[in-house]
Structure formats: structure tokens, C-alpha cells
mmCIF file of C-alpha atoms and ligand atoms in Angstrom:
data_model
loop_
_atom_site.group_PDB
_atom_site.id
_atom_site.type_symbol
_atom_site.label_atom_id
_atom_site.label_comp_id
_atom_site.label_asym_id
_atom_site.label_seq_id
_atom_site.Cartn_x
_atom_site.Cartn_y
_atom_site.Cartn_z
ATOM 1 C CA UNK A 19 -20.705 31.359 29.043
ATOM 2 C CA UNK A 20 -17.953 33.350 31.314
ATOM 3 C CA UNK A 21 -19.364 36.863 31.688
ATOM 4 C CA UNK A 22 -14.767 37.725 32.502
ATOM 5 C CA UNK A 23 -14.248 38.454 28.316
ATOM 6 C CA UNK A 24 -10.807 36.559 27.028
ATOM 7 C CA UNK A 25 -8.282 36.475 24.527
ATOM 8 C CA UNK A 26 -5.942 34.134 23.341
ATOM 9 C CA UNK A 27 -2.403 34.686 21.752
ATOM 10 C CA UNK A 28 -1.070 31.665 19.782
ATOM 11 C CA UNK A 29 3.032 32.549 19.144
ATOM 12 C CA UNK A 30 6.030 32.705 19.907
ATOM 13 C CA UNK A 31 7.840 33.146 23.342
ATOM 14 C CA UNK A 32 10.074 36.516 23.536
ATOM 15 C CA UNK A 33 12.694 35.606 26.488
ATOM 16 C CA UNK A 34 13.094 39.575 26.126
ATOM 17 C CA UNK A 35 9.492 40.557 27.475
ATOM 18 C CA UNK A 36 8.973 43.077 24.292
ATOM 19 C CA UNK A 37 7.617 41.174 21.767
ATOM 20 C CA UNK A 38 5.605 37.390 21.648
ATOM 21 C CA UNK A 39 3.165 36.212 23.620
ATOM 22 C CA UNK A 40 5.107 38.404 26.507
ATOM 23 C CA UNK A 41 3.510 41.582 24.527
ATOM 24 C CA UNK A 42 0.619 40.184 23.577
ATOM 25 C CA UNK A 43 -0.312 39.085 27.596
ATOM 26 C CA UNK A 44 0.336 42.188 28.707
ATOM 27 C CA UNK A 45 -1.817 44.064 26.124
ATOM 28 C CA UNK A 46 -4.460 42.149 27.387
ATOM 29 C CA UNK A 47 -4.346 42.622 30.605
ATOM 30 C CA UNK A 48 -3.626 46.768 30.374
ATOM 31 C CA UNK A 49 -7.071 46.706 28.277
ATOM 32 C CA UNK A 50 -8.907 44.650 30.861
ATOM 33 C CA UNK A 51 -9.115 41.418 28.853
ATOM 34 C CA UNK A 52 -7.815 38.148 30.504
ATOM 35 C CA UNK A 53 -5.011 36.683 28.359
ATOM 36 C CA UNK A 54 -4.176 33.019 27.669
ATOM 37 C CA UNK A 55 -1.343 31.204 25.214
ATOM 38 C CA UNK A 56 -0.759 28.752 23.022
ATOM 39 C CA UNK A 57 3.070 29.044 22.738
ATOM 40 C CA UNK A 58 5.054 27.776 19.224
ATOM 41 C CA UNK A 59 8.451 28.235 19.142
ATOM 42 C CA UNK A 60 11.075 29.501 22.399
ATOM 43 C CA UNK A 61 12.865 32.042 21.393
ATOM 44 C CA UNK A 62 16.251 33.498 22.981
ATOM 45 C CA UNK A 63 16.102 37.419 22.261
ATOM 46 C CA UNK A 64 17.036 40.447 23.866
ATOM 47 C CA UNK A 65 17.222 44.184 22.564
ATOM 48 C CA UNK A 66 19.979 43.463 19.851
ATOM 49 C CA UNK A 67 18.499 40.518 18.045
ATOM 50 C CA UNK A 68 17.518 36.774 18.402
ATOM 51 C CA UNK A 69 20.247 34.255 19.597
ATOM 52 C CA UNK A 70 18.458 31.121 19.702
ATOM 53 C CA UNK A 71 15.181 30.011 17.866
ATOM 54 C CA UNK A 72 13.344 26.341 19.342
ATOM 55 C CA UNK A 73 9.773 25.498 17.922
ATOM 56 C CA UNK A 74 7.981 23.451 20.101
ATOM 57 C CA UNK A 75 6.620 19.856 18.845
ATOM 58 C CA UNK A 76 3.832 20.412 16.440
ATOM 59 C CA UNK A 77 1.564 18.545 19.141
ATOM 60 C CA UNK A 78 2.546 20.323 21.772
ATOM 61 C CA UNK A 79 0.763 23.680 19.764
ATOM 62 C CA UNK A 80 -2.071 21.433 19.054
ATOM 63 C CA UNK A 81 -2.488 20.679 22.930
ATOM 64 C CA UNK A 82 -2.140 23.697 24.575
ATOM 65 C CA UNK A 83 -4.878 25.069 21.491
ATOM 66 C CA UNK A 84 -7.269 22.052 22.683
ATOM 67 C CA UNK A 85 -6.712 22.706 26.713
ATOM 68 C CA UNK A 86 -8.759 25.995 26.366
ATOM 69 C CA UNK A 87 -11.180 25.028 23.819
ATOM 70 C CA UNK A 88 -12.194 21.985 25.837
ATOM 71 C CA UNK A 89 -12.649 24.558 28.757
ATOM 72 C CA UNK A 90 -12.815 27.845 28.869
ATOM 73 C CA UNK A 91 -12.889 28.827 25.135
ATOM 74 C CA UNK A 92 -11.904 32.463 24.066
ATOM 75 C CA UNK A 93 -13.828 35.866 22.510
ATOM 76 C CA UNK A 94 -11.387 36.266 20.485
ATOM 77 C CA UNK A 95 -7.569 35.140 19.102
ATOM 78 C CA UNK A 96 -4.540 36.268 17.166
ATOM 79 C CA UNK A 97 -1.870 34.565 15.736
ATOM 80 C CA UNK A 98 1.836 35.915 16.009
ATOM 81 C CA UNK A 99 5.153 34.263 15.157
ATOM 82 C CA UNK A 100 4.150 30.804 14.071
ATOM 83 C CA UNK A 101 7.862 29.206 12.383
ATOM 84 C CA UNK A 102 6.306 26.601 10.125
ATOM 85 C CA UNK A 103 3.743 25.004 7.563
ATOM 86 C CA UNK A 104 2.857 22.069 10.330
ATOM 87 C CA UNK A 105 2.432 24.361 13.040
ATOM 88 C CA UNK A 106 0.257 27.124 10.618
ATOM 89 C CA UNK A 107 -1.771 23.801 9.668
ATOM 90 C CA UNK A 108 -2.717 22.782 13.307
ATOM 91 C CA UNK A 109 -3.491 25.742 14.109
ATOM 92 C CA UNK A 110 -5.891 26.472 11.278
ATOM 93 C CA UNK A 111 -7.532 23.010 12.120
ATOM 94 C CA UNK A 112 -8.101 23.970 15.650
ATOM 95 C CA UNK A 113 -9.197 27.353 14.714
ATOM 96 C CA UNK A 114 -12.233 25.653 12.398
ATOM 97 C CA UNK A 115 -12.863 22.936 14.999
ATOM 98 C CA UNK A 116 -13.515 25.384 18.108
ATOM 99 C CA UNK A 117 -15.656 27.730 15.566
ATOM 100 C CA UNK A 118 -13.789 30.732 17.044
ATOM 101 C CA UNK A 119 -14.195 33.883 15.338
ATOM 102 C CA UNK A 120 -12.437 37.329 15.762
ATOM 103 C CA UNK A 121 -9.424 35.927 14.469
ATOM 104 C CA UNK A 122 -6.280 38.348 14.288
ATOM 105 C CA UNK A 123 -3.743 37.066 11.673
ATOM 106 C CA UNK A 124 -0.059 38.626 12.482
ATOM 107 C CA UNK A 125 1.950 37.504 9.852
ATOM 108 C CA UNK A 126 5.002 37.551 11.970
ATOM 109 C CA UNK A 127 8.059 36.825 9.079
ATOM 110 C CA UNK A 128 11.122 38.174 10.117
ATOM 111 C CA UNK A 129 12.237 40.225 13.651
ATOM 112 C CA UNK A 130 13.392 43.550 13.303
ATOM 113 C CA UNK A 131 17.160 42.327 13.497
ATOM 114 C CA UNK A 132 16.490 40.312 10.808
ATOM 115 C CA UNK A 133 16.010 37.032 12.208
ATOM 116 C CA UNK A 134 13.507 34.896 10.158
ATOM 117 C CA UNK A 135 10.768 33.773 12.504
ATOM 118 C CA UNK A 136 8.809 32.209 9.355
ATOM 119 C CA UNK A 137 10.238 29.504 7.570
ATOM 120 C CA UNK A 138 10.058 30.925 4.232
ATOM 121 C CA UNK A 139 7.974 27.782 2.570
ATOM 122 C CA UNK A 140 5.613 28.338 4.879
ATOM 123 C CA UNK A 141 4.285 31.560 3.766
ATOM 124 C CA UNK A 142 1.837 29.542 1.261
ATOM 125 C CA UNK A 143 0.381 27.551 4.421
ATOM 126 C CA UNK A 144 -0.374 30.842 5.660
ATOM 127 C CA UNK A 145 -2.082 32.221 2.540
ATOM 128 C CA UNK A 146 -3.718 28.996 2.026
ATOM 129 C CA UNK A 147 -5.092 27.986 5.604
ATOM 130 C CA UNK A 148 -5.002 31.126 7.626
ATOM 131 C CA UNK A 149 -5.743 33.912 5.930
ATOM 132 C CA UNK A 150 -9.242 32.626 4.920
ATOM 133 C CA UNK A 151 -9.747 32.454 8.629
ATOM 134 C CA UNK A 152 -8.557 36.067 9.306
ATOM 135 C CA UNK A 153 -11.089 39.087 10.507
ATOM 136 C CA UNK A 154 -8.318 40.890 10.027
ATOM 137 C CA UNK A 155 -4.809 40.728 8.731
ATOM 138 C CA UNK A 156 -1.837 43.268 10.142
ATOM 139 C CA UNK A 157 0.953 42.979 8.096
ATOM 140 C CA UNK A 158 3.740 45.634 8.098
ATOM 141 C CA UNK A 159 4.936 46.728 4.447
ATOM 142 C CA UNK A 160 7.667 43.838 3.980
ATOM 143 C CA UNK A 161 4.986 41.241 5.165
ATOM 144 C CA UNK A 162 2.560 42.370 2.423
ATOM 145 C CA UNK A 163 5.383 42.608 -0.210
ATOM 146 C CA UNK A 164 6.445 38.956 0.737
ATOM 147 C CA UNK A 165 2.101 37.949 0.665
ATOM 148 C CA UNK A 166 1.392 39.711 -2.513
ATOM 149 C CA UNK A 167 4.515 39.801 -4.562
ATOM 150 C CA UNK A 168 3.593 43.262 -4.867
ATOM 151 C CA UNK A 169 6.472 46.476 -4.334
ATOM 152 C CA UNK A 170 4.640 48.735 -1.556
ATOM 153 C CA UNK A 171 6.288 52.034 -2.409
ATOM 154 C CA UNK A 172 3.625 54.346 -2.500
ATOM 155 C CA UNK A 173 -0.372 54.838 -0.652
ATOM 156 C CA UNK A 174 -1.568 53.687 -3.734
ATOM 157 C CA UNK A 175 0.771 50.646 -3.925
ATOM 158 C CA UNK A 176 -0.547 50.225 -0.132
ATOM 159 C CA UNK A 177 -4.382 50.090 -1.445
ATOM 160 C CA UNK A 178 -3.175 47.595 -4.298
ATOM 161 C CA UNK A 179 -2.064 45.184 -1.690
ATOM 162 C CA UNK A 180 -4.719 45.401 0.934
ATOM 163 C CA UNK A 181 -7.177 44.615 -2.135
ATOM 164 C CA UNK A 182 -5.122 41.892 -2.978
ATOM 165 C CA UNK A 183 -4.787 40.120 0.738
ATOM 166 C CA UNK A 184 -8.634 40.851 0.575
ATOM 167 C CA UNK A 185 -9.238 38.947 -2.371
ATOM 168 C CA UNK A 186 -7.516 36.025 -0.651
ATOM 169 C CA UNK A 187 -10.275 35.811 1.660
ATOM 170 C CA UNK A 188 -9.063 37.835 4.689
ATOM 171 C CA UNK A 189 -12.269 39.995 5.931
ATOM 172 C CA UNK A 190 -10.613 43.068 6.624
ATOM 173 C CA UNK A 191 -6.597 43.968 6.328
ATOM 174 C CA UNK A 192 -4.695 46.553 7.831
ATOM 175 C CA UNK A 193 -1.224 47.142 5.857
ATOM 176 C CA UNK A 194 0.876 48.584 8.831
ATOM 177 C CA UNK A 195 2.832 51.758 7.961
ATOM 178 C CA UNK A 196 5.816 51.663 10.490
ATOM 179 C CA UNK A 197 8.362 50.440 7.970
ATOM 180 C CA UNK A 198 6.936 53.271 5.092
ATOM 181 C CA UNK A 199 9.309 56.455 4.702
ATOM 182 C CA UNK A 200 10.423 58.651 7.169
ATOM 183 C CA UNK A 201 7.635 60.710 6.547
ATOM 184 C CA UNK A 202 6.846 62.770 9.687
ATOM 185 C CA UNK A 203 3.271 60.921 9.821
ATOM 186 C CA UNK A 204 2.991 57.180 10.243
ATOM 187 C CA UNK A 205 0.000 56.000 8.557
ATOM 188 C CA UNK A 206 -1.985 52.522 8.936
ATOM 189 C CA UNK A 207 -4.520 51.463 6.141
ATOM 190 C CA UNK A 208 -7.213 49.532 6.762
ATOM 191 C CA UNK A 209 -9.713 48.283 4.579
ATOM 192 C CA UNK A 210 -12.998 45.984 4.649
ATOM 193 C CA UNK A 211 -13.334 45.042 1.067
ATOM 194 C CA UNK A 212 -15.404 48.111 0.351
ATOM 195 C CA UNK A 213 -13.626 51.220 1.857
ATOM 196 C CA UNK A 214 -10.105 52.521 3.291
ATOM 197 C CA UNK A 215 -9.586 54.509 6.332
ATOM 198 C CA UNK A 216 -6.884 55.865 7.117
ATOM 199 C CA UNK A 217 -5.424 56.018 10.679
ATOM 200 C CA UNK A 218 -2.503 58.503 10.829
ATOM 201 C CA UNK A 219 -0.315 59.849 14.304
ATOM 202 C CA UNK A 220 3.285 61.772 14.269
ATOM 203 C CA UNK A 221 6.453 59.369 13.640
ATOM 204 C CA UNK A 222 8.283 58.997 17.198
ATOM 205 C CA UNK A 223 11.891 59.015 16.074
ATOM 206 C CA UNK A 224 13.071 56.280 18.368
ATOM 207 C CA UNK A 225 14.997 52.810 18.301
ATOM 208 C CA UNK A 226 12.874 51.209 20.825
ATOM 209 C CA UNK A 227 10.383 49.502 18.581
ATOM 210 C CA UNK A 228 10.745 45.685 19.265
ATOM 211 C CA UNK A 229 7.220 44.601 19.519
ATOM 212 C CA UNK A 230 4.894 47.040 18.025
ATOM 213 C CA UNK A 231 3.227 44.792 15.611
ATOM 214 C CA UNK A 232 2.800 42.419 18.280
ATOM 215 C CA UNK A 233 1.336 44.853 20.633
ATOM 216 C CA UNK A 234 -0.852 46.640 17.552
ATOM 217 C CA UNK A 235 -2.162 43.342 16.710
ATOM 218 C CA UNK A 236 -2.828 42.116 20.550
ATOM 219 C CA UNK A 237 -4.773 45.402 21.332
ATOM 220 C CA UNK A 238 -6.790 44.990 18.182
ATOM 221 C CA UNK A 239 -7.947 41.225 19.453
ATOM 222 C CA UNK A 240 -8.932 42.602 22.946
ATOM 223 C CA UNK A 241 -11.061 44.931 21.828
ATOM 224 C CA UNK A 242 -12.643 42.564 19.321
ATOM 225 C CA UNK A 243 -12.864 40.174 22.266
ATOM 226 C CA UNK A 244 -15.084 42.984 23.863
ATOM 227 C CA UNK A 245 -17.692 43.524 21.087
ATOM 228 C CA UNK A 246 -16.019 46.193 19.341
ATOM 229 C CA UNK A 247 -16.247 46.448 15.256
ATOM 230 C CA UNK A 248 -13.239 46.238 13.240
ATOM 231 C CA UNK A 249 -12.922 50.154 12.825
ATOM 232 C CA UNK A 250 -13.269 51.103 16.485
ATOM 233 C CA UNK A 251 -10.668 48.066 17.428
ATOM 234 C CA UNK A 252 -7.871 49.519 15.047
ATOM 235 C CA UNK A 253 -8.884 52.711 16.651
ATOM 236 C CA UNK A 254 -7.713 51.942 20.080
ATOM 237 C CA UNK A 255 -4.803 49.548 18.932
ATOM 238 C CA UNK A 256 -3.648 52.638 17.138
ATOM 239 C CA UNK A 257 -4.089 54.991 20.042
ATOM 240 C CA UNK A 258 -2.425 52.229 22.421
ATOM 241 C CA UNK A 259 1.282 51.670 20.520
ATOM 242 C CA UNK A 260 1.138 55.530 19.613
ATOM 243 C CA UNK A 261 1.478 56.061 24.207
ATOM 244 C CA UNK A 262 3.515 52.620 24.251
ATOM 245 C CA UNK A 263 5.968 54.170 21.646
ATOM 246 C CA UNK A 264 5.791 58.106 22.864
ATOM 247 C CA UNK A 265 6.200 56.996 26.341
ATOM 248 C CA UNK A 266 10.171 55.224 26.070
ATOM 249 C CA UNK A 267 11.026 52.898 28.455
ATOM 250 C CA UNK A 268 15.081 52.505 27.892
ATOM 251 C CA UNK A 269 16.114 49.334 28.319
ATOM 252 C CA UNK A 270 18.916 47.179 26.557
ATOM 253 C CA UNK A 271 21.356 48.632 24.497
ATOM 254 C CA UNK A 272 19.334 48.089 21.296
ATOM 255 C CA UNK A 273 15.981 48.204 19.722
ATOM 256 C CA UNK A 274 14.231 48.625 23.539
ATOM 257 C CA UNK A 275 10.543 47.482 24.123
ATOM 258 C CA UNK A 276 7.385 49.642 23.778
ATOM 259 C CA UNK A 277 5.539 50.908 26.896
ATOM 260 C CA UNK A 278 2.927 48.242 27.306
ATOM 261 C CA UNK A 279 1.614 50.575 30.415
ATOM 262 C CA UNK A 280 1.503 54.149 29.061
ATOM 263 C CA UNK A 281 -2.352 54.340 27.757
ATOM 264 C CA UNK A 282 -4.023 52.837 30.048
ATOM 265 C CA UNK A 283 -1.867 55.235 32.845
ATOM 266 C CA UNK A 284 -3.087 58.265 31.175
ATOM 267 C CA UNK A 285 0.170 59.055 29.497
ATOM 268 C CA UNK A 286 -0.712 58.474 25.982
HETATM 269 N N1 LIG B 19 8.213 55.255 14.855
HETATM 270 C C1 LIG B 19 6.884 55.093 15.004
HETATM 271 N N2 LIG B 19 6.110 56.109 15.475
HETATM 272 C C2 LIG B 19 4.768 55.951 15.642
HETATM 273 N N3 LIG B 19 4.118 54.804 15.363
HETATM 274 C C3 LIG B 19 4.845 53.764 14.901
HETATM 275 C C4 LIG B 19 6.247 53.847 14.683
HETATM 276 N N4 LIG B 19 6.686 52.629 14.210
HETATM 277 C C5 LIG B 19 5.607 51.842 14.138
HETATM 278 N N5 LIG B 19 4.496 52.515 14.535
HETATM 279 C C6 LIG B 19 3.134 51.958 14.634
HETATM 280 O O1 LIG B 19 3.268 50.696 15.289
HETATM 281 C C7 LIG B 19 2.367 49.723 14.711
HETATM 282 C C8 LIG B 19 3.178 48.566 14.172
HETATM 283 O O2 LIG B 19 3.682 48.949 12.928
HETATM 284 P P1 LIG B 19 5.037 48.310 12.329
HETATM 285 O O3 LIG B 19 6.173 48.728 13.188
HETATM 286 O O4 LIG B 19 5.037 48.663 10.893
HETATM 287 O O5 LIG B 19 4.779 46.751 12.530
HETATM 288 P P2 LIG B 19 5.845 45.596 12.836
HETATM 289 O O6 LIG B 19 6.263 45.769 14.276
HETATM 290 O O7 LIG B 19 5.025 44.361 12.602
HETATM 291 O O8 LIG B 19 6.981 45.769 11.882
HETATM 292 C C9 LIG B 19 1.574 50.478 13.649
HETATM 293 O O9 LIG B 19 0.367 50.980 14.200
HETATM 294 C C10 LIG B 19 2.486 51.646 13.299
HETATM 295 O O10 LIG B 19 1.759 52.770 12.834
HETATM 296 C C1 LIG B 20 8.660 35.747 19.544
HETATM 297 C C2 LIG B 20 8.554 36.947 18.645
HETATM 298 N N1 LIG B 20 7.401 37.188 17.968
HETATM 299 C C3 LIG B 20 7.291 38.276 17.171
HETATM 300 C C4 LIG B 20 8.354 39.148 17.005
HETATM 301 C C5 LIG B 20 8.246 40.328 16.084
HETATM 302 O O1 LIG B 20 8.310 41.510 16.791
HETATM 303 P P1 LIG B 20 7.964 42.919 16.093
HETATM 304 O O2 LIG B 20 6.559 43.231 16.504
HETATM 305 O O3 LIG B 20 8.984 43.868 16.597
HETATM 306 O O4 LIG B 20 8.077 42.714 14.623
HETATM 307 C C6 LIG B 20 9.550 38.876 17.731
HETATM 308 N N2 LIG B 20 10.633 39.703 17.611
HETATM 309 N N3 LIG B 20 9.626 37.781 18.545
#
């Protein structure tokens, strides 16, 4: 057993550096985790949206999934952008046939321009063959509308839906509050079938958000691939896009990147 703890990403390439498996590999590494991919799709994106989407052969997923299982293995994994029903299936299969656990479900649907990066009849592949596999879920507010049928509109709509996701057999579910009303707080919700906690910090009123949910979900994996619990992981994931938001890095002329190197620098 490597003593070095790791963390896989399976999802989609971000030729942008802000979102992806580009996020997700640096997250890693800024919380001292080593970081290896599985990638899905290529996609061609930049600050103001997604010009070109190519997913990769469905064996090609199922390859680069085997490669580390037959060797290294990983502490922990999450999923991101993952385009269709055959790719969701494979990597389900590979999930159960490695017997990894601290699995990170990202229900990556649609970029924040609006591109879809889910192909929309593959949301019941997800429900069906990931999301019993999930320790935890992270969708943002239209993610868990589009898994639940539910309308999120208020914190009590938000508990409805995380009990709901629950019940589908994810362990624990985090309903992401970035997309909620301007309110002047941003609040996450996380709960483990029994409880809710709340994790609230002070809406940055900014455009550069491309990749938070990826970076959110990646920090929660590498600290789950380090022995944390659940609660602590969201913890730090929440303290770690709060400095990568707070801390702008302007770049591009639209929705810019977070600041994948602002808590670990202190700056948070
Ligand atoms: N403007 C903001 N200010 C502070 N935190 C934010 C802001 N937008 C999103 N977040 C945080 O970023 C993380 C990702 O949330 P969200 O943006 O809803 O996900 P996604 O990127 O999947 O749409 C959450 O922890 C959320 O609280
Ligand atoms: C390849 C890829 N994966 C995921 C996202 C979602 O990004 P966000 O976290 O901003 O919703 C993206 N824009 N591109």
C-alpha cells in the first residue's frame, strides 16, 4: 500500500484550465494529494463558453479507469462531467470492480454558459448506477431540480431534495447553494441521512466563477482521500473555493477561473 495518499478525477478536459480535470488536478495537488485522470470527453472552452464538445471512445474511459486500478489504485475518486449513459455505465462498473470507496459524485449537467455537458437521457444512468455508489453527491440547485423533479426555491425546498437524492441511495448529499438568490450569504447543505449542517460564507459578487463546483467537489475527494469524515471534508472544500473565489485572478473576458492557489498561500 503507497504510504503518498491519491486521488483520482474521472471527467472532462477544460482546454481553459478553470474547470475539468484541469481544476480538479490542481486541487489536489494545492491540498497535498497526488492527482491522476481518467479523461471523458475534450472539450474546447475558454472564459465565454464551450466551442467544441468530443467524448472520447467509451473504451478509451474504461482503459485509462483500469491503468490505475491494475497499479497504483486510488484513496479516493470523484466523478465530474461525464457526457453519456455508456460512459456513466463503465464507469460505475469499474468503480464496483476496483472496490473503491470515497466516491465523489459531481453531477456535472450543463456549463455555466449553458452548454449541456450531460446528454440529457443520461441523467437516469446516473441516478440508476452512480448515485448508489456516491459518499457524497454535490449538486448545485439546477442539478438537484433536474435529479429530483423537485422546484428548489426555498431552504426547506433544499432539505426536500437532499432527502430525496438520499433516498436514492447516495450516503451523504450536499445541495450546493451558488446558484440560490442573491442573498448576501451563500449557503451549502449537507446532509447524512440523519442531520443537516449548514455551511454558510459572504457571497463574492464576481463573474469569475467557471469551475467552482469542480474545485468544491475535487477538494472534498482529497480530503476524503486523507482520512477525513464527510463533515470535516466539506469543511475545507468550503473554506478552499471561498479563498479561490475572494482571491480573483482576471483572466478572459468572461466568466474567469477561481484561484486554485489562494488557501493554501495563506490568502483565504
Ligand atoms: N459568488 C459566490 N461567493 C461565494 N461562494 C460561492 C459563490 N458561488 C459559488 N460559491 C460556492 O462555490 C461552490 C460551488 O457552488 P456552485 O457554484 O453552486 O456550483 P457549480 O459550480 O456546480 O454550479 C459552493 O461551495 C458555493 O457555496
Ligand atoms: C470539462 C468541464 N467540466 C465541468 C464543467 C463545469 O464547470 P462549473 O464547475 O463551472 O459548473 C465545465 N465547464 N467543463
Amino acid at each position: 500500500m503507497d504510504k503518498t495518499v491519491k486521488a483520482l478525477t474521472i471527467a472532462g478536459s477544460d482546454s481553459g484550465g478553470g474547470a475539468g480535470i484541469q481544476a480538479d488536478i490542481k486541487t489536489f495537488q494545492e491540498l497535498g494529494v497526488f492527482g491522476m485522470s481518467a479523461i471523458t470527453a475534450i472539450t474546447a472552452q475558454n472564459t465565454l463558453g464551450v466551442q467544441g464538445v468530443y467524448p472520447l471512445p467509451v473504451e478509451a474511459v474504461r482503459q485509462q479507469i483500469q491503468s490505475i486500478g491494475q497499479d497504483m489504485g486510488t484513496d479516493a475518486l470523484k466523478t465530474g462531467m461525464l457526457f453519456s449513459s455508456e460512459i456513466i455505465q463503465v464507469v460505475a462498473e469499474q468503480i464496483e470492480h476496483f472496490k473503491w470507496q470515497n466516491v465523489v459524485i459531481d453531477p456535472v449537467m450543463i456549463a455555466k454558459g449553458g452548454a449541456p455537458l450531460l446528454q440529457e437521457q443520461a441523467v437516469a444512468a446516473l441516478k440508476k448506477y452512480l448515485l448508489p455508489l456516491a459518499t457524497v453527491i454535490t449538486p448545485n440547485i439546477p442539478e438537484a431540480e433536474v435529479l429530483t423533479g423537485l422546484t428548489i426555491k426555498t431552504p426547506e425546498d433544499r432539505k426536500e431534495a437532499a432527502r430525496y437524492l438520499w433516498n436514492l441511495g447516495a450516503a451523504h448529499v450536499v445541495i450546493k447553494g451558488g446558484h440560490g438568490a442573491e442573498d448576501a450569504e451563500v449557503v451549502d447543505l449537507l446532509y447524512d441521512g440523519r442531520e443537516f449542517t449548514e455551511y454558510k460564507s459572504r457571497r463574492i459578487n464576481t463573474p469569475n466563477t467557471h469551475g467552482t463546483g469542480c474545485t468544491f467537489a475535487a477538494a472534498v475527494t482529497a480530503e476524503l482521500a486523507k482520512g477525513r469524515g464527510v463533515k470535516e471534508a466539506v469543511q475545507v472544500a468550503k473554506a478552499f473555493i471561498q479563498a479561490a473565489i475572494e482571491n480573483q485572478i482576471e483572466i478572459g473576458q468572461g466568466h474567469g477561473p477561481t484561484n486554485h492557489w489562494a488557501y493554501q498561500r495563506g490568502l483565504g
